[in-house]
mmCIF file of C-alpha atoms in Angstrom:
data_model
loop_
_atom_site.group_PDB
_atom_site.id
_atom_site.type_symbol
_atom_site.label_atom_id
_atom_site.label_comp_id
_atom_site.label_asym_id
_atom_site.label_seq_id
_atom_site.Cartn_x
_atom_site.Cartn_y
_atom_site.Cartn_z
ATOM 1 C CA MET A 1 -2.054 -29.624 8.115
ATOM 2 C CA MET A 2 -4.318 -26.670 8.377
ATOM 3 C CA ARG A 3 -2.794 -25.451 11.579
ATOM 4 C CA SER A 4 0.724 -25.622 10.079
ATOM 5 C CA VAL A 5 -0.439 -23.538 7.133
ATOM 6 C CA ALA A 6 -2.128 -21.015 9.511
ATOM 7 C CA ARG A 7 1.061 -20.902 11.631
ATOM 8 C CA GLY A 8 3.227 -20.524 8.595
ATOM 9 C CA TYR A 9 1.027 -17.650 7.191
ATOM 10 C CA VAL A 10 0.950 -15.793 10.638
ATOM 11 C CA ARG A 11 4.658 -16.212 10.904
ATOM 12 C CA THR A 12 5.577 -15.078 7.389
ATOM 13 C CA VAL A 13 3.178 -12.034 7.549
ATOM 14 C CA ASP A 14 3.969 -10.930 11.005
ATOM 15 C CA ARG A 15 7.864 -11.270 10.234
ATOM 16 C CA PHE A 16 7.552 -9.228 6.993
ATOM 17 C CA ASN A 17 5.303 -6.456 8.480
ATOM 18 C CA ALA A 18 7.511 -6.127 11.593
ATOM 19 C CA GLY A 19 10.609 -5.906 9.556
ATOM 20 C CA LEU A 20 8.897 -3.213 7.175
ATOM 21 C CA GLY A 21 7.602 -1.312 10.130
ATOM 22 C CA ARG A 22 11.136 -1.201 11.672
ATOM 23 C CA VAL A 23 12.661 0.201 8.448
ATOM 24 C CA VAL A 24 9.814 2.645 7.794
ATOM 25 C CA MET A 25 9.953 4.190 11.178
ATOM 26 C CA PHE A 26 13.242 5.725 10.176
ATOM 27 C CA GLY A 27 11.366 7.695 7.560
ATOM 28 C CA LEU A 28 10.404 10.084 10.391
ATOM 29 C CA PHE A 29 14.080 11.335 10.300
ATOM 30 C CA ALA A 30 13.871 11.644 6.565
ATOM 31 C CA MET A 31 10.815 13.750 6.936
ATOM 32 C CA MET A 32 12.539 15.821 9.612
ATOM 33 C CA GLY A 33 15.604 16.418 7.492
ATOM 34 C CA VAL A 34 13.213 17.556 4.531
ATOM 35 C CA LEU A 35 11.352 20.035 6.827
ATOM 36 C CA LEU A 36 14.520 21.146 8.355
ATOM 37 C CA TRP A 37 15.949 22.076 4.737
ATOM 38 C CA SER A 38 12.586 23.737 4.046
ATOM 39 C CA SER A 39 13.130 26.043 6.990
ATOM 40 C CA ALA A 40 16.663 26.662 6.176
ATOM 41 C CA SER A 41 16.129 27.341 2.544
ATOM 42 C CA LYS A 42 13.284 29.840 3.277
ATOM 43 C CA THR A 43 15.417 31.561 5.737
ATOM 44 C CA PHE A 44 18.664 31.692 4.080
ATOM 45 C CA PHE A 45 18.270 30.879 0.412
ATOM 46 C CA ASN A 46 15.563 30.767 -2.268
ATOM 47 C CA PRO A 47 12.550 28.669 -0.944
ATOM 48 C CA SER A 48 12.726 25.109 -2.357
ATOM 49 C CA LEU A 49 9.521 24.067 -4.239
ATOM 50 C CA TRP A 50 9.753 20.384 -3.626
ATOM 51 C CA THR A 51 10.071 20.270 0.301
ATOM 52 C CA LEU A 52 6.368 20.504 1.426
ATOM 53 C CA GLU A 53 5.264 17.724 -1.080
ATOM 54 C CA VAL A 54 8.114 15.434 -0.412
ATOM 55 C CA ALA A 55 7.388 15.756 3.324
ATOM 56 C CA GLN A 56 3.714 15.068 2.647
ATOM 57 C CA PHE A 57 4.677 11.996 0.531
ATOM 58 C CA LEU A 58 7.214 10.774 3.206
ATOM 59 C CA MET A 59 4.387 11.084 5.809
ATOM 60 C CA VAL A 60 2.024 9.070 3.709
ATOM 61 C CA GLY A 61 4.706 6.232 3.408
ATOM 62 C CA TYR A 62 5.477 6.490 7.255
ATOM 63 C CA TYR A 63 1.825 6.252 8.133
ATOM 64 C CA ILE A 64 0.446 3.742 5.655
ATOM 65 C CA LEU A 65 3.513 1.314 5.595
ATOM 66 C CA GLY A 66 3.802 1.431 9.366
ATOM 67 C CA GLY A 67 0.046 0.527 9.734
ATOM 68 C CA PRO A 68 0.443 -3.225 9.433
ATOM 69 C CA TRP A 69 2.998 -3.310 12.208
ATOM 70 C CA SER A 70 0.737 -1.097 14.242
ATOM 71 C CA ILE A 71 -2.042 -3.596 13.807
ATOM 72 C CA GLN A 72 0.280 -6.396 14.729
ATOM 73 C CA LEU A 73 1.353 -4.564 18.126
ATOM 74 C CA GLY A 74 -2.193 -3.840 18.994
ATOM 75 C CA SER A 75 -1.269 -0.162 18.914
ATOM 76 C CA ASN A 76 -4.668 0.915 17.520
ATOM 77 C CA VAL A 77 -7.183 2.993 19.654
ATOM 78 C CA ARG A 78 -9.383 0.780 21.644
ATOM 79 C CA MET A 79 -12.097 1.512 24.178
ATOM 80 C CA ASP A 80 -10.993 -0.238 27.318
ATOM 81 C CA LEU A 81 -13.948 0.688 29.431
ATOM 82 C CA PHE A 82 -15.216 -2.971 29.127
ATOM 83 C CA TYR A 83 -12.497 -4.778 27.113
ATOM 84 C CA SER A 84 -9.779 -4.674 29.850
ATOM 85 C CA ALA A 85 -11.967 -6.652 32.262
ATOM 86 C CA TRP A 86 -12.841 -9.317 29.731
ATOM 87 C CA SER A 87 -11.289 -12.839 29.623
ATOM 88 C CA PRO A 88 -8.805 -13.548 26.892
ATOM 89 C CA ARG A 89 -11.348 -15.753 25.203
ATOM 90 C CA ARG A 90 -14.086 -13.033 25.225
ATOM 91 C CA LYS A 91 -11.490 -10.551 23.987
ATOM 92 C CA ALA A 92 -10.663 -13.011 21.049
ATOM 93 C CA TRP A 93 -14.319 -13.256 20.127
ATOM 94 C CA PHE A 94 -14.764 -9.481 20.118
ATOM 95 C CA ASP A 95 -11.407 -8.998 18.244
ATOM 96 C CA ALA A 96 -12.393 -11.516 15.686
ATOM 97 C CA PHE A 97 -15.770 -9.702 15.024
ATOM 98 C CA THR A 98 -14.021 -6.207 14.733
ATOM 99 C CA VAL A 99 -11.421 -7.743 12.487
ATOM 100 C CA PHE A 100 -14.199 -8.520 9.965
ATOM 101 C CA VAL A 101 -15.254 -4.859 10.018
ATOM 102 C CA LEU A 102 -11.566 -3.821 9.527
ATOM 103 C CA MET A 103 -11.168 -6.150 6.536
ATOM 104 C CA PHE A 104 -14.240 -4.812 4.884
ATOM 105 C CA TYR A 105 -13.050 -1.316 5.415
ATOM 106 C CA LEU A 106 -9.610 -2.239 4.045
ATOM 107 C CA CYS A 107 -11.150 -3.880 0.955
ATOM 108 C CA VAL A 108 -13.000 -0.585 0.246
ATOM 109 C CA LEU A 109 -9.783 1.289 0.673
ATOM 110 C CA ILE A 110 -7.889 -1.046 -1.642
ATOM 111 C CA TRP A 111 -10.459 -0.702 -4.324
ATOM 112 C CA GLY A 112 -10.229 3.107 -4.086
ATOM 113 C CA ALA A 113 -6.444 3.131 -4.137
ATOM 114 C CA LEU A 114 -6.452 0.668 -7.098
ATOM 115 C CA SER A 115 -8.836 2.953 -9.061
ATOM 116 C CA SER A 116 -6.864 6.060 -8.029
ATOM 117 C CA THR A 117 -3.668 4.564 -8.946
ATOM 118 C CA ALA A 118 -5.032 3.465 -12.390
ATOM 119 C CA TYR A 119 -6.434 6.993 -12.906
ATOM 120 C CA SER A 120 -3.043 8.504 -12.145
ATOM 121 C CA LEU A 121 -1.526 6.303 -14.868
ATOM 122 C CA GLY A 122 -4.172 7.608 -17.396
ATOM 123 C CA HIS A 123 -6.979 5.022 -17.029
ATOM 124 C CA PHE A 124 -10.259 6.779 -16.887
ATOM 125 C CA GLY A 125 -12.631 3.876 -17.091
ATOM 126 C CA THR A 126 -14.289 1.879 -14.324
ATOM 127 C CA GLU A 127 -12.276 -1.364 -14.579
ATOM 128 C CA PRO A 128 -8.772 -0.896 -12.896
ATOM 129 C CA PHE A 129 -8.101 -4.652 -12.821
ATOM 130 C CA VAL A 130 -8.415 -4.827 -16.679
ATOM 131 C CA PHE A 131 -6.204 -1.794 -16.923
ATOM 132 C CA PHE A 132 -3.395 -3.462 -14.772
ATOM 133 C CA LYS A 133 -3.742 -6.725 -16.442
ATOM 134 C CA ASP A 134 -3.243 -5.071 -19.803
ATOM 135 C CA LEU A 135 -0.315 -3.051 -18.409
ATOM 136 C CA ILE A 136 1.485 -6.156 -17.024
ATOM 137 C CA VAL A 137 0.757 -8.220 -20.197
ATOM 138 C CA ALA A 138 2.196 -5.302 -22.296
ATOM 139 C CA PHE A 139 5.250 -4.998 -20.077
ATOM 140 C CA VAL A 140 5.985 -8.709 -20.051
ATOM 141 C CA THR A 141 5.395 -9.262 -23.849
ATOM 142 C CA GLY A 142 6.723 -6.029 -25.157
ATOM 143 C CA GLY A 143 8.849 -4.418 -22.474
ATOM 144 C CA PRO A 144 8.714 -0.734 -21.331
ATOM 145 C CA ASP A 145 7.695 0.688 -24.655
ATOM 146 C CA ALA A 146 4.725 -1.506 -24.930
ATOM 147 C CA ALA A 147 3.716 -0.619 -21.476
ATOM 148 C CA GLY A 148 4.008 2.982 -22.176
ATOM 149 C CA GLU A 149 1.486 2.725 -25.045
ATOM 150 C CA VAL A 150 -1.119 1.341 -22.515
ATOM 151 C CA ILE A 151 -0.396 4.281 -20.032
ATOM 152 C CA GLY A 152 -2.372 7.270 -20.874
ATOM 153 C CA TYR A 153 -2.055 10.908 -19.570
ATOM 154 C CA VAL A 154 0.168 10.504 -16.398
ATOM 155 C CA GLU A 155 -1.383 12.599 -13.430
ATOM 156 C CA ARG A 156 0.769 15.324 -11.948
ATOM 157 C CA SER A 157 0.384 17.410 -8.959
ATOM 158 C CA PRO A 158 -1.130 20.937 -9.687
ATOM 159 C CA THR A 159 1.726 22.653 -7.793
ATOM 160 C CA ALA A 160 4.756 24.512 -9.249
ATOM 161 C CA TRP A 161 6.987 21.517 -8.673
ATOM 162 C CA ARG A 162 4.468 19.108 -10.420
ATOM 163 C CA PRO A 163 5.572 15.675 -9.287
ATOM 164 C CA TYR A 164 4.060 12.553 -10.620
ATOM 165 C CA LEU A 165 1.404 11.330 -8.256
ATOM 166 C CA TRP A 166 1.300 7.517 -9.161
ATOM 167 C CA PRO A 167 4.260 6.552 -6.758
ATOM 168 C CA VAL A 168 2.517 7.778 -3.679
ATOM 169 C CA LYS A 169 -0.730 6.286 -4.754
ATOM 170 C CA PHE A 170 1.055 2.897 -5.310
ATOM 171 C CA VAL A 171 2.518 3.167 -1.805
ATOM 172 C CA MET A 172 -1.007 3.565 -0.466
ATOM 173 C CA LEU A 173 -2.215 0.564 -2.507
ATOM 174 C CA LEU A 174 0.608 -1.508 -1.058
ATOM 175 C CA GLY A 175 0.080 -0.346 2.476
ATOM 176 C CA PHE A 176 -3.583 -1.081 2.517
ATOM 177 C CA PHE A 177 -2.978 -4.561 0.949
ATOM 178 C CA LEU A 178 -0.334 -5.448 3.734
ATOM 179 C CA MET A 179 -2.823 -4.104 6.345
ATOM 180 C CA LEU A 180 -5.345 -6.631 4.961
ATOM 181 C CA LEU A 181 -2.884 -9.354 5.193
ATOM 182 C CA GLN A 182 -2.088 -8.452 8.745
ATOM 183 C CA ALA A 183 -5.743 -8.268 9.573
ATOM 184 C CA ILE A 184 -6.237 -11.939 8.232
ATOM 185 C CA SER A 185 -3.195 -12.773 10.358
ATOM 186 C CA GLU A 186 -4.860 -11.280 13.409
ATOM 187 C CA LEU A 187 -8.133 -13.175 12.734
ATOM 188 C CA VAL A 188 -6.374 -16.413 12.637
ATOM 189 C CA LYS A 189 -4.606 -15.708 15.918
ATOM 190 C CA ASP A 190 -7.997 -14.721 17.448
ATOM 191 C CA ILE A 191 -9.610 -17.999 16.179
ATOM 192 C CA ALA A 192 -6.667 -19.955 17.720
ATOM 193 C CA ARG A 193 -7.109 -18.075 21.054
ATOM 194 C CA ILE A 194 -10.884 -18.831 20.908
ATOM 195 C CA ASN A 195 -9.836 -22.562 20.633
ATOM 196 C CA GLY A 196 -7.404 -22.315 23.510
ATOM 197 C CA GLU A 197 -4.231 -22.117 21.481
ATOM 198 C CA GLU A 198 -1.706 -19.570 20.945
ATOM 199 C CA LEU A 199 -0.036 -18.910 17.534
#
């Protein structure tokens, strides 16, 4: 029973993150298009105010949402001085230990992204979970107008274009959460390898 649950979790998370990673990798072309337009507008027309920030936001999405697939593929930087000579079981023990460190770091990043997203929606307190709970309850019970009353001063970029910052902060929060799910999937696979199985 437990093995089938673990196998189902790994299969679901890996499939979702691989699909998302394949879609997000085409964001590179969108970013190239924005930067190409930026160069053309500066050369031939009036410079566009929005291009630099849109390229930065696209880069955040490309990097953060592609992270879970990168973890899944093992594309992360690794010191192979000793690792490459180890047996698969010893590698699995080492990977299982380092995944715990990664999971702790991702939890810290999720907390920071959650607090930052709440701040960008006008919550200046120290309890972002309470803010998001109130926001969701207000939206479900009273609709967008009630949710708007929970939201305070919405943070904007200090540039001339002044875009809202909560969408990019939400993308970061989502990406970190998906990376945590992928790290748990990698931990389950490492535990299976330690026990002589392959998921």
